[in-house]
Structure formats: C-alpha cells, structure tokens
XYZ file of C-alpha atoms in Angstrom:
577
model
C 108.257 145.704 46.417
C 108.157 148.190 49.287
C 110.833 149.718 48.260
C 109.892 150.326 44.804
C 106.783 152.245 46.203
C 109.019 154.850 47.998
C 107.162 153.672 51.760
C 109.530 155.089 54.609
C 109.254 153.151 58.391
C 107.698 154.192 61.078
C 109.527 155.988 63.439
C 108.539 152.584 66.043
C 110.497 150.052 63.286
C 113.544 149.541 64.925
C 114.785 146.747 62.634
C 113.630 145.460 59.299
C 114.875 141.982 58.504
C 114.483 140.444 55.251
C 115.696 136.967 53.717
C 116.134 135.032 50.359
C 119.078 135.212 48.261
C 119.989 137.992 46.446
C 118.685 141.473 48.406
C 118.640 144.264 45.518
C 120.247 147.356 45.798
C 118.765 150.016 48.500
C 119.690 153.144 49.967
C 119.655 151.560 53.258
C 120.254 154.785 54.691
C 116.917 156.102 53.547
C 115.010 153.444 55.020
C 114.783 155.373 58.596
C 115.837 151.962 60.437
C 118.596 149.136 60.291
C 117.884 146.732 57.578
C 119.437 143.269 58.113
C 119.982 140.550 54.593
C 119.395 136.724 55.446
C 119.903 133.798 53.569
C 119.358 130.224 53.681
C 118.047 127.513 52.177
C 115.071 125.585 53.819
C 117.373 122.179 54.119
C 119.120 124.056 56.755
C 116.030 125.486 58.893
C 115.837 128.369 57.995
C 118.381 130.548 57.862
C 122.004 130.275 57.648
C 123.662 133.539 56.841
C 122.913 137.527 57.953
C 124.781 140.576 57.886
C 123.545 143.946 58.227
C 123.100 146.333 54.920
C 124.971 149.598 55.420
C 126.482 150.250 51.884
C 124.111 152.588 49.820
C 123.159 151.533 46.399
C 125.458 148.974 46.044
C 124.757 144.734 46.071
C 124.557 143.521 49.479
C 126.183 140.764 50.718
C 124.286 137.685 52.262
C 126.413 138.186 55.272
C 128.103 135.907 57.700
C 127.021 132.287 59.177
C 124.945 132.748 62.234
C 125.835 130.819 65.585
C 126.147 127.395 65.192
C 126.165 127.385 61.511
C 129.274 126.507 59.455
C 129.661 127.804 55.614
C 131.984 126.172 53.300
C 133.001 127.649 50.238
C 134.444 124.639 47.839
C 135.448 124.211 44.429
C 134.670 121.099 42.169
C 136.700 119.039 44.326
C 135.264 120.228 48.142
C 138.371 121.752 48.986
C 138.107 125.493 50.441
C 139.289 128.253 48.088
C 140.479 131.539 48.839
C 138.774 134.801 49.363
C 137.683 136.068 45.985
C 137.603 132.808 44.332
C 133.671 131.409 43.064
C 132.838 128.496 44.641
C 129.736 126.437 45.850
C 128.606 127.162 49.311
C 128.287 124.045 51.798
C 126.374 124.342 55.313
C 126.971 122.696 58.039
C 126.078 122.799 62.120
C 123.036 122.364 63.965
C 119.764 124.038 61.446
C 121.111 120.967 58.576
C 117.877 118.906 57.965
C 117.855 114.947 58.150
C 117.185 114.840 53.974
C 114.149 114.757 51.715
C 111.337 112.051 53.000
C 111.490 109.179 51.011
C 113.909 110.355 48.515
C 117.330 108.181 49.488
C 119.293 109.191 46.260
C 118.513 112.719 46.401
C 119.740 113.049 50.142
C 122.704 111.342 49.402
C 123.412 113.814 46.732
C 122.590 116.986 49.028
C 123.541 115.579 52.649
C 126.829 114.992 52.302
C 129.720 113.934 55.148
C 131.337 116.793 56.768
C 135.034 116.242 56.951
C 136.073 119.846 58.421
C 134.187 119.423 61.418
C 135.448 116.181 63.477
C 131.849 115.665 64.737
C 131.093 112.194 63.838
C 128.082 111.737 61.513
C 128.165 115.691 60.858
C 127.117 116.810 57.536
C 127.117 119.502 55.044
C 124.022 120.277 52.950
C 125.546 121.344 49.046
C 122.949 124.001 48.396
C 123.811 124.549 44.957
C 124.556 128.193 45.103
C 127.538 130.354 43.614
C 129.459 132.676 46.429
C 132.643 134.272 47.207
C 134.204 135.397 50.667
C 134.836 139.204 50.534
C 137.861 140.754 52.038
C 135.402 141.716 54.838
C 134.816 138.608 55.767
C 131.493 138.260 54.752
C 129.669 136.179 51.736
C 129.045 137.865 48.221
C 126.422 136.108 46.692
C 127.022 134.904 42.839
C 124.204 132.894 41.758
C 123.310 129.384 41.260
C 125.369 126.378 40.077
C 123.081 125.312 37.096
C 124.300 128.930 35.951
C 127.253 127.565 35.220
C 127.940 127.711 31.245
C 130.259 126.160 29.229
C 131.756 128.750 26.190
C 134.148 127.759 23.637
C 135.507 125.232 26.253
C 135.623 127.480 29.162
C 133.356 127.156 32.345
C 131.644 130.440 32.979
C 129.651 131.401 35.884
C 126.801 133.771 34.533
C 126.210 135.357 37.720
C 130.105 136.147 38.342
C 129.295 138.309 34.667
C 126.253 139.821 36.442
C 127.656 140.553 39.928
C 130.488 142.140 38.102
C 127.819 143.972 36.297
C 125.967 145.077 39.506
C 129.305 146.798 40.481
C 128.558 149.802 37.827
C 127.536 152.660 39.430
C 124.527 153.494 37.234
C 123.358 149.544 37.271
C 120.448 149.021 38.912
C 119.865 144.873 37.715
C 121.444 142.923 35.724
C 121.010 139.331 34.026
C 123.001 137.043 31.235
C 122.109 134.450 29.670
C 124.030 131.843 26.920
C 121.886 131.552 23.731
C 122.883 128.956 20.966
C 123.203 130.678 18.327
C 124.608 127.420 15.920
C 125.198 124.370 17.184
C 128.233 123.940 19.434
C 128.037 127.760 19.275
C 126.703 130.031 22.198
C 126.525 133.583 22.827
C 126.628 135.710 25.784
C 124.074 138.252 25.892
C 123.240 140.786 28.844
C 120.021 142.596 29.998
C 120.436 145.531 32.011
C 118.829 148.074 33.828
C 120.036 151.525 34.277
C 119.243 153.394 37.598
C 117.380 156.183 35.160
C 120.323 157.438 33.505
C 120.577 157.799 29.527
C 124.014 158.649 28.902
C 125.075 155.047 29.661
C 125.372 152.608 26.279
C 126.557 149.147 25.816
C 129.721 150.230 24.878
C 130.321 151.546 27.715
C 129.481 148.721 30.040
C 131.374 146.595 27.503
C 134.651 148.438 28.200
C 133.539 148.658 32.248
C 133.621 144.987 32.432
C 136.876 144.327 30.007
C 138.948 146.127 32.838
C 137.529 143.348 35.168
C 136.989 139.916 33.591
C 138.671 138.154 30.598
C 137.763 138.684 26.697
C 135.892 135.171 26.792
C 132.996 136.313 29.287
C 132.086 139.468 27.869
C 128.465 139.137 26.650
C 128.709 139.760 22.445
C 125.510 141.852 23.614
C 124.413 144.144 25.815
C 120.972 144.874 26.128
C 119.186 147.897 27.863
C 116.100 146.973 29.207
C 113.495 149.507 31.359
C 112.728 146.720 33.736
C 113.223 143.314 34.104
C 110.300 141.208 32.873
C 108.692 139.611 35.897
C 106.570 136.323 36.688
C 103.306 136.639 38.540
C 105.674 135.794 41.786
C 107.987 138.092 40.996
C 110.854 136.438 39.773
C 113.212 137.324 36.817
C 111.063 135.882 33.995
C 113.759 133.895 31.869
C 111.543 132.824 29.311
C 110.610 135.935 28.621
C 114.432 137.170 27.929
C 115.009 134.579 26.231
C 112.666 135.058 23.545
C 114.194 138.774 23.567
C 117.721 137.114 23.349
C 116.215 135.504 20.011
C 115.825 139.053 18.486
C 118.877 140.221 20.146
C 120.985 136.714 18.359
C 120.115 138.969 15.036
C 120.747 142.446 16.122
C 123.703 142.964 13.653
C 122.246 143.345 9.879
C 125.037 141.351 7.485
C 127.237 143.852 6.198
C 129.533 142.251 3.493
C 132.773 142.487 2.678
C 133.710 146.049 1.117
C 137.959 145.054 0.126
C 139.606 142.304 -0.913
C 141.195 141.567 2.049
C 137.856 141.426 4.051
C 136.473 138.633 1.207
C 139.569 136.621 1.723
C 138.895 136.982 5.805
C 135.402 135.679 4.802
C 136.153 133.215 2.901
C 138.294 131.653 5.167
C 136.131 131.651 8.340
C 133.826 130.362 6.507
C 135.773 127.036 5.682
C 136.041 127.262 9.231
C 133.150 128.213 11.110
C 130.541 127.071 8.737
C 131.815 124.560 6.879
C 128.575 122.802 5.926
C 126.294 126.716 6.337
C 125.805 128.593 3.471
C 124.938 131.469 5.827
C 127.969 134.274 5.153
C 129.020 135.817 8.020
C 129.547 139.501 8.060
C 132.374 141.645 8.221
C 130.813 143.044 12.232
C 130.728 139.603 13.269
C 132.761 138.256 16.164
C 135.009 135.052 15.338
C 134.480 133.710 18.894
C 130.724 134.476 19.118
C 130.510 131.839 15.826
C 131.830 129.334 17.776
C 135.474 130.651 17.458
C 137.727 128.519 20.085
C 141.621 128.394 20.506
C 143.168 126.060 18.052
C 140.312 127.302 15.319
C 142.289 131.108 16.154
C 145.994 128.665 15.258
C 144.414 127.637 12.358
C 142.910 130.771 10.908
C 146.617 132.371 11.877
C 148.489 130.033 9.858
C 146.029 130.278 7.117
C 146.109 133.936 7.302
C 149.953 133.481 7.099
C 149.468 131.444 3.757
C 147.017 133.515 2.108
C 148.561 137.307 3.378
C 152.209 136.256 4.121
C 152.282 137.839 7.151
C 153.351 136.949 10.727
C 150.271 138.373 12.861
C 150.287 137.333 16.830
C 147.553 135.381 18.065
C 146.533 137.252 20.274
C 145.612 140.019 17.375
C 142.562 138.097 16.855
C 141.270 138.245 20.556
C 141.734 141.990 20.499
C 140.565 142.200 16.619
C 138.084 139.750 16.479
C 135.822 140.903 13.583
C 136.658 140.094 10.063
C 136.474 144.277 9.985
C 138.660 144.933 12.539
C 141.245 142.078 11.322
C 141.494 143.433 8.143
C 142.546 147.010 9.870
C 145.110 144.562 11.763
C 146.861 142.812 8.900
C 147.390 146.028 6.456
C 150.259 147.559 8.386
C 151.642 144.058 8.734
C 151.516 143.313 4.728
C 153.729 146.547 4.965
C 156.213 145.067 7.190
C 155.919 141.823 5.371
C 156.830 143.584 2.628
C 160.244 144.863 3.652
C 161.194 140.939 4.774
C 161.704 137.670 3.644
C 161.271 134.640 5.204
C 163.443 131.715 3.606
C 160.943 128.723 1.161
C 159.930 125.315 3.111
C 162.844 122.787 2.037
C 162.206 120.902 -1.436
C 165.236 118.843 -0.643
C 166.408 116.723 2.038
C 169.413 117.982 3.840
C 172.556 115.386 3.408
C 173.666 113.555 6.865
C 171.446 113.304 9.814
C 167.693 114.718 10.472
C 167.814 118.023 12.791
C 164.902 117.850 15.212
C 162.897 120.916 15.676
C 162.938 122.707 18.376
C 159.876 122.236 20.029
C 160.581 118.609 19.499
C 164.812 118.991 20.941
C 162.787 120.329 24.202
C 160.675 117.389 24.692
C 163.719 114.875 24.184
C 165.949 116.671 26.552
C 163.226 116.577 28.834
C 162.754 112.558 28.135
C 166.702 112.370 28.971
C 166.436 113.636 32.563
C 163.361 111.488 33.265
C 163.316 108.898 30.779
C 160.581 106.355 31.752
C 158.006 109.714 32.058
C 154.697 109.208 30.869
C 154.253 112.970 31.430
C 154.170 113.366 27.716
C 152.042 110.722 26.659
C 148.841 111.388 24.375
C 146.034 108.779 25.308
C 142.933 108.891 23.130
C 139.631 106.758 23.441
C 137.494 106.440 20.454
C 134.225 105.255 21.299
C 132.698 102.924 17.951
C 128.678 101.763 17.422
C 127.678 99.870 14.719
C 129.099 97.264 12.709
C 133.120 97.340 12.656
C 135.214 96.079 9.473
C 138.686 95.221 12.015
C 140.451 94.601 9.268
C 140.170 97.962 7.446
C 139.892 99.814 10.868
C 143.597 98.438 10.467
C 144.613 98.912 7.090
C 143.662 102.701 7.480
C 145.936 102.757 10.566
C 148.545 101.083 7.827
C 147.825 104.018 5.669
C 148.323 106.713 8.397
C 151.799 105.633 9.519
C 152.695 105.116 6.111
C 151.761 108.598 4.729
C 152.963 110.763 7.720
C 156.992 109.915 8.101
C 156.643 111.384 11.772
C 154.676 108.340 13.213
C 157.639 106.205 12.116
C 160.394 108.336 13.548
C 162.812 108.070 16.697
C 165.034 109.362 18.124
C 169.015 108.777 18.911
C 172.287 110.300 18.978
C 173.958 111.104 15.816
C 177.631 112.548 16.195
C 176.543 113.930 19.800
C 173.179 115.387 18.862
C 169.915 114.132 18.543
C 168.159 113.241 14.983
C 165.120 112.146 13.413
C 165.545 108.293 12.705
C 162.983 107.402 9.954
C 161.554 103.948 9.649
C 160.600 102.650 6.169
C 157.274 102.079 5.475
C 155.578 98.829 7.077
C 151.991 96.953 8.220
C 150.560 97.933 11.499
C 149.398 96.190 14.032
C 146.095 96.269 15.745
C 145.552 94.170 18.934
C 142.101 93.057 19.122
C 140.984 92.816 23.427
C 137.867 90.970 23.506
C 135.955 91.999 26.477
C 132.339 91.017 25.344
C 132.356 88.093 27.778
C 132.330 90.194 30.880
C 129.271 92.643 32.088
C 128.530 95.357 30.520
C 129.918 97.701 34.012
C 132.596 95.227 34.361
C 133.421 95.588 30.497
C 133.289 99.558 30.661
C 135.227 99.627 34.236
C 138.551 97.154 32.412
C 138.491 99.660 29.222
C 139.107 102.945 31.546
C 141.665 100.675 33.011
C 143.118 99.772 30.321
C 143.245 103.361 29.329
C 144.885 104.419 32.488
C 147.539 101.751 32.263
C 148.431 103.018 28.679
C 148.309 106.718 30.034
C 151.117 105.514 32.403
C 153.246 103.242 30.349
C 156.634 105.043 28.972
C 157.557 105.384 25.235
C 161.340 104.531 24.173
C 162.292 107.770 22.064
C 164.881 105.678 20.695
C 163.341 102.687 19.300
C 159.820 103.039 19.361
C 156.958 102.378 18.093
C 155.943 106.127 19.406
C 152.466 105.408 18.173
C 150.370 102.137 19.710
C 146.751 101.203 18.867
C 144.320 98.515 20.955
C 140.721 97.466 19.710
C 138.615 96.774 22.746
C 135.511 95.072 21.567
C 132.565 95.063 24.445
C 130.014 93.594 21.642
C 129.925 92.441 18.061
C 128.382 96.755 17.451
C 130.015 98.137 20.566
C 133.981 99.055 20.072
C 136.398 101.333 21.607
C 140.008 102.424 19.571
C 142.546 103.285 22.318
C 145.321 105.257 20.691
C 148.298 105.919 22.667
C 151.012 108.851 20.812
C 153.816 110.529 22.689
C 153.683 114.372 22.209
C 157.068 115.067 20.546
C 155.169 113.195 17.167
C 151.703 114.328 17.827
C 149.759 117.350 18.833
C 146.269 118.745 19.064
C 145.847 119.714 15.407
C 147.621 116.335 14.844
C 144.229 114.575 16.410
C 142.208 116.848 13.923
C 144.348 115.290 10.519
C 143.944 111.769 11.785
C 140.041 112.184 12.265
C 139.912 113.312 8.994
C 141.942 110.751 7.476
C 140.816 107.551 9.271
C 137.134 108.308 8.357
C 138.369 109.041 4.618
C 140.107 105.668 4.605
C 137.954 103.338 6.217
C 134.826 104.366 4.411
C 137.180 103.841 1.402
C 138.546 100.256 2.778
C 134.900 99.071 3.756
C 133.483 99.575 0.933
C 135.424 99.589 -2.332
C 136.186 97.034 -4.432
C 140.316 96.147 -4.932
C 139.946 97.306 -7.953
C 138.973 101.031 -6.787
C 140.973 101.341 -3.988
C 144.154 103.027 -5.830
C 142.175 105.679 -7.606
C 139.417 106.215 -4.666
C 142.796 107.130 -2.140
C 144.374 109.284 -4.847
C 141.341 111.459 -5.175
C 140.724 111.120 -1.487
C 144.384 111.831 0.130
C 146.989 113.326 -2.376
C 150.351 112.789 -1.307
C 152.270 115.056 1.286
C 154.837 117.280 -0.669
C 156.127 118.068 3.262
C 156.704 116.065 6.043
C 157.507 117.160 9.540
C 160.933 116.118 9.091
C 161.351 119.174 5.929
C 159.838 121.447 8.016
C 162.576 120.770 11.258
C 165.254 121.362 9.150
C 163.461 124.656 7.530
C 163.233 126.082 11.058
C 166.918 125.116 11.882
C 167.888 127.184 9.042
C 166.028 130.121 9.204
C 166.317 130.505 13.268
C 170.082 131.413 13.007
C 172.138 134.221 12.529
C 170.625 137.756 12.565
C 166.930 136.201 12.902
C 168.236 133.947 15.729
C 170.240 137.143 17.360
C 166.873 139.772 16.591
C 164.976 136.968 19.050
C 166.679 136.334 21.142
C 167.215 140.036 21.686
C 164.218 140.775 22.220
C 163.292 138.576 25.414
C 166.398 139.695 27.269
C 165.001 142.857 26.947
C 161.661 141.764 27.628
C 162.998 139.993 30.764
C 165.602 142.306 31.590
C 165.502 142.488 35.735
C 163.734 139.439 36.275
C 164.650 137.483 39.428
C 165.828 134.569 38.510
C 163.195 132.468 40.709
C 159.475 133.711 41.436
C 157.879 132.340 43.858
C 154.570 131.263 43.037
C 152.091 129.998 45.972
C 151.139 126.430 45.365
C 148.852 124.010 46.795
C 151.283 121.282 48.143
C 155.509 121.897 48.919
C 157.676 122.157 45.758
C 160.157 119.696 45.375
C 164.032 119.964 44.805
C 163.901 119.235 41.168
C-alpha cells in the first residue's frame, strides 16, 4: 500500500522489513533503503524464512530459513525433491508451536514427526503452502496447497501457472482460477495485470507461457484486468473473479461449422463430449477445454480415421485442438490419403494357427522371461448399492465372454511361435464372498485385501482363464464386483465396452421376461462382425514388406547416433536385469 502511493524513506530508515507470503513486485532499488521479505506462518512463532529483496521488478523470493529453523520441501509422500520441483513446505526447529488448544485431530494433522532431524520428539509443522528451492538457494514461493486443481486427470498447481506468469516482464499480478464449465469439465482462466503497457494481448502471454509449461496448464483464457479486485483487507477478492470468470466461460460467440469437414468434426465431438447436451459446440472451441482427456483424443482419432480415412498423429489434436484448426489439419492428409491404400480388415479367417498382434507378441515375450509376473495384471473394483440380481450380474458376465472371442483366448506355441488359442463358448462363473457377517471397517479392510491379493496373483497365458470375477457382498444392498484381466486381452478402452455392455445386459436380464430376452439383446448388442483375433492377423499382413521396411526406416533414422544406454537418474540403484 505504501508503495502504490509512490512514498520514498527517510534518509534515517536504514532497513524496512516486511512479512506475509507473497511480497509483490518493487523496485527495491527505489526504495532509498534495504528492504528485507519474511515469511512464516504463526504455528511456527513467527517467522520462519527471510531473504533480502535486491532484484528490481521481478517476484521476490521468501528467502532462506532463519537460525534454528529447518524448511522441508516434500512431495505427496514427505520425501525431499529437487531444486525446481513444487512441493509443500514443512518447518521444523525451535519457533514450531505445541498445536491448536483443544483441537487433538487437527494437531495431529499439522504437527507432524520430524524424521530428518534425529531430535527425539522433533516435529515439522505442514503449513500447507506451495514452494520451490531456486538455484540460489533460496525459497520461491508458489501458492497454497488447496490451489491444487485437478484437469482432465492431471494435478495442476494454479500458482505454478501464476508464478510462471509473474515471470513476464510487463506482468505486474497475476491470478488463475479452474471454473466448471460442464460437469467433469473445468477451464483454466487467467486474470492479469499489465505494468501499464497496451501492446501486450492474451495471445501473447499465451505463447510466453507455452515455451514454459505443458499444453494442459495453459489457461483457455486470458483475461486483462486494470487491477485486481480487492476485499476490504486487501486480499485478492476471488469471488469477485469468479463471477468475472462466469462471463469470461462465454467469451467465444458459437460460430458454426462453415465445410463439410468441420460438420463431420462437430458431429463427432459431440457424440463425445456431449453426449446427453444438445448444446453444439463451435468450430473456435477447444476439445480439451470441453472436458477433452487422453483416451477421448484415441477415440476421436480412430473415429476420425473411419469417417476421413486418414492416419492423423495424436498429437495433431493437442497442437490443433479446435474443430477449426483440425479441419486445416486433416485436408493435406485426405491428400496423402489419397495417393495410398491401406489393405480391408479380414472377412475371413486365415487357415492354420492365430497370429498374435504385436502389441500382444510383446506382452507374451515379456510373460516368458518372468512368467509368474503380476506386472501386467488389470484389477478393477466395482463398487454396487441397491438391490443386486447375482444371478444376472452373472449371466451378463456369460454374455461378455461369450460375445468378445478375446476373453476366451490363450496363448501357446504353435510350430515354434506363439498363437491365439480360442475357447468355445461356455457359462461363467461368479464366486459369491460373503462378508456381511464381519464389521462394516473390518468388511471394507478384507475387500481391499482381497483386491491386493488378486492384483498380485499371476495369470497362466497358456491355459487361462485370463479373465476372473469375485462378488463380495458386505450387505444384502451393499456389493463390490472385483474383476481381475491380464493386459495382453484387455485395455483401457476395453473397461469403457464392458461398462457399456454389462449395464445393457443386466438391466436386460433383471428385468425381462424369457420370452423377451432374444429380441431385447438383438436390438441392444448386434453381433461383432470383428473380433480381436481378425484384426491381429490384419496387422500381420499389412506390417510387412515395403510398409514394414518404410517403418522401420524411419526410426533408424530417427535414432540414428543414439547411445545405446542413457542413463537416466533414478530414485533407488538399477538392477542387472
């Protein structure tokens, strides 16, 4: 606030010390004495941190510990990380408080054991803040821990975006914030202000931070603010920006699709990313912002494949991620298309034995060196309320492994190569572990045992089952399905299929009459005109020859003077093999 009003020291100010967390950015060098930053939380009486402010203009660091202070910086799992890496600052030493009167839980939560210093009964206080060691040695403040977003997956720390920000020359303050713009959807949107200069835009702070942080924590918005709105105290008022992040959600008018390409790119996203909102999305709006996340991109690849016949990379999408700027993308590759053909899926089966693909040929060699590995194994807990009909919880099981070939297949040695083994169709089993007699903790406690021990147990590639089910019934309306698949016959969009089909089929199974069952699955689930096993021995035919040779090609020139070890650092000694 001083500042701000242009007041200059006294020639008799020797020293001005100020504390808090994050100092703003001053011309400390126009302040006519030294200016020293503080930090610390009260917990640790008072202050914990200081460092004096000599770089002009730009964020100032919260220093280094003072005497007889210790500062931790600790990921998720309190071990130390390196210097430039985010993590949550611990204190320890002499100013850490005995805890919060008459609030047990909370001091065990805060006051934790400190096991760096070898003082018996020392602690650490976890103060909940975001900070990074800086090459000087000294501690960049980030911001706090409940800043921490999750985006499409990916933990984000808002104030690493801001701090990053902050570094821009003409950037006076800066704050982001995740709005929800759809459920399970969030957007990144930044408020900034400029140090007075005009010729600054979004665009160009957009393309300042892209050179510094990955696509998925650039803010879909940035937003250019004269000031930051303030609460009586003086505080960044958050409310307030986020009732301007509510206009800003809407900034882009719907422009709709001017081609036929563009409508086809609509259409599809919107089976997508709005399967159940009639709201279009525009042709300016970003697939990731929607609520875009990695295997959706897969999916809208192969289904841009299908629909364009073209072979686009995936990571087109993160660099073209409008339905606009997509369309721009897949012209010149309809071109290519054009000028080559890719061999038809197989209509027939191949005489003799089953090929395996190769993604699956990797996973059994790998099985052959180590072959009791659970390193490959696919656990999945289904938690189940309500009423449950056992029996067609099974039968729909039945169904599954009846209408995908690949959940009866293993794998064994045909004339010295591996093949595809495929079972004929049969009943399946579901094991029914009644654990409604014990506590409710002691109930929950045995089924993430039970979960573990199935995470661990080994499949046998060459006689199977490679697919197990359990029921683990805690009450007559409390269930949990533990399905246990090894990876070379099941993958992530594998988990999507079988959602979809086991709710299709049990609703059918629960509730329609014999006589309607036939018909109801027809409609429901028409029958596969592929399998897995047709598409294996597609790929073994078309990756051969000249395709094979134009591949391989071009990774030995990609990797053309690679040593044939890197070194990577790692957290504990690598082993021999």
């Amino acid at each position: 606030a001083l500042w701000a009003t242009g007041w200059q020291a006294p020639a008799s100010l020797r020293a001005l010390l100020v504390g808090g967390d994050q100092l703003h950015p001053v011309a400390a060098e126009r302040l006519g004495c030294a200016l020293y930053n503080h930090y610390g939380p009260t917990e640790n009486a008072v202050v914990a941190t200081w460092g004096r402010v000599s770089e002009g203009g730009a964020l100032p660091p919260i220093g280094e510990a003072l005497p007889h202070v210790q500062a931790y910086v600790l990921n998720r799992w309190g071990q130390p990380v390196p210097a430039g890496v985010v993590g949550e600052l611990y204190l320890g030493g002499a100013g850490v408080a005995r805890g919060y009167l008459g609030q047990a839980a909370t001091t065990a939560e805060k006051f934790i054991p400190d096991p760096f210093s070898g003082v018996a009964g020392a602690r650490l206080y976890r103060t909940g803040d975001l900070v990074r060691w800086r090459g000087d040695g000294q501690l960049a403040f980030i911001g706090r821990r409940d800043g921490q977003v999750q985006l499409r997956g990916i933990r984000i720390e808002l104030g690493e975006i801001e701090a990053v920000l902050q570094q821009h020359a003409e950037v006076a303050e800066a704050v982001v914030i995740a709005r929800e713009t759809a459920p399970n959807a969030k957007r990144l949107i930044a408020f900034v202000v400029l140090e007075g200069i005009d010729d600054v835009t979004g665009d160009d702070l957009r393309g300042f931070l892209r050179e510094r942080l990955p696509e998925y924590m650039i803010p879909a918005s940035i937003v250019l603010l004269d000031g930051m709105p303030l609460t009586p105290n003086g505080k960044i008022d958050r409310r307030a920006l986020d009732e301007r992040a509510v206009m800003e959600s809407g900034e882009l008018a719907y422009v709709g699709p001017r081609t036929p390409v563009e409508t086809q790119l609509a259409a599809i996203w919107q089976q997508l990313l709005r399967p159940t909102n009639p709201t279009p999305i525009g042709i300016h709006d970003n697939f990731f912002a929607l609520g875009g996340h990695s295997l959706l991109a897969t999916q809208d690849m192969s289904r841009l494949r299908d629909t364009f016949k073209v072979e686009l990379l995936l990571r087109t999408l993160f660099e073209s991620p409008t339905i606009a700027e997509l369309a721009a993308a897949i012209q010149p590759a309809e071109k290519i298309a054009a000028a080559t053909t890719t061999p038809k899926t197989r209509t027939a089966r191949p005489d003799g034995a089953l090929p395996l693909s190769f993604t699956q040929q990797r996973l059994w060699f790998l099985n052959q060196l180590q072959p009791d590995s659970s390193f490959y194994n696919i656990v999945i807990a289904i938690q189940m309320s309500g009423r449950l009909d056992v029996a067609a919880l099974e039968q729909s099981l039945t169904t599954i492994v009846q209408r995908h070939e690949i959940l009866r297949t293993t794998f064994q040695l045909a004339d010295g190569q591996p093949a595809q083994v495929i079972a004929g169709a049969h009943s399946f089993s579901l094991p029914v572990h009644d654990l409604a007699a014990q506590p409710a903790a002691d109930g929950e406690a045995q089924i993430k045992q039970f979960v573990e021990h199935e995470a661990q147990r080994p499949f046998d590639l060459a006689h199977g089952p490679l697919i197990r089910a359990y029921l683990l019934r805690l009450s007559p309306e409390q269930h949990t399905l533990c399905l246990s698949v090894h990876h070379i016959v099941w993958d992530g969009w594998s988990l999507g299929i079988f959602y979809r089909e086991l709710a299709a089929l049990y609703e059918i199974y629960s509730t329609a009459a014999a006589y309607e069952i036939p018909a109801r699955l027809a409609a429901a689930l028409p029958p596969l005109r592929t399998q897995y096993a047709d598409f294996a021995s597609w790929q073994r035919d078309y990756l051969q020859g000249a395709v094979l040779d134009q591949q391989l090609s071009y990774w030995k020139q990609q990797l053309a003077g690679m040593p044939p070890h890197i070194d990577l650092p790692t957290d504990r000694p690598r082993p021999a093999v």
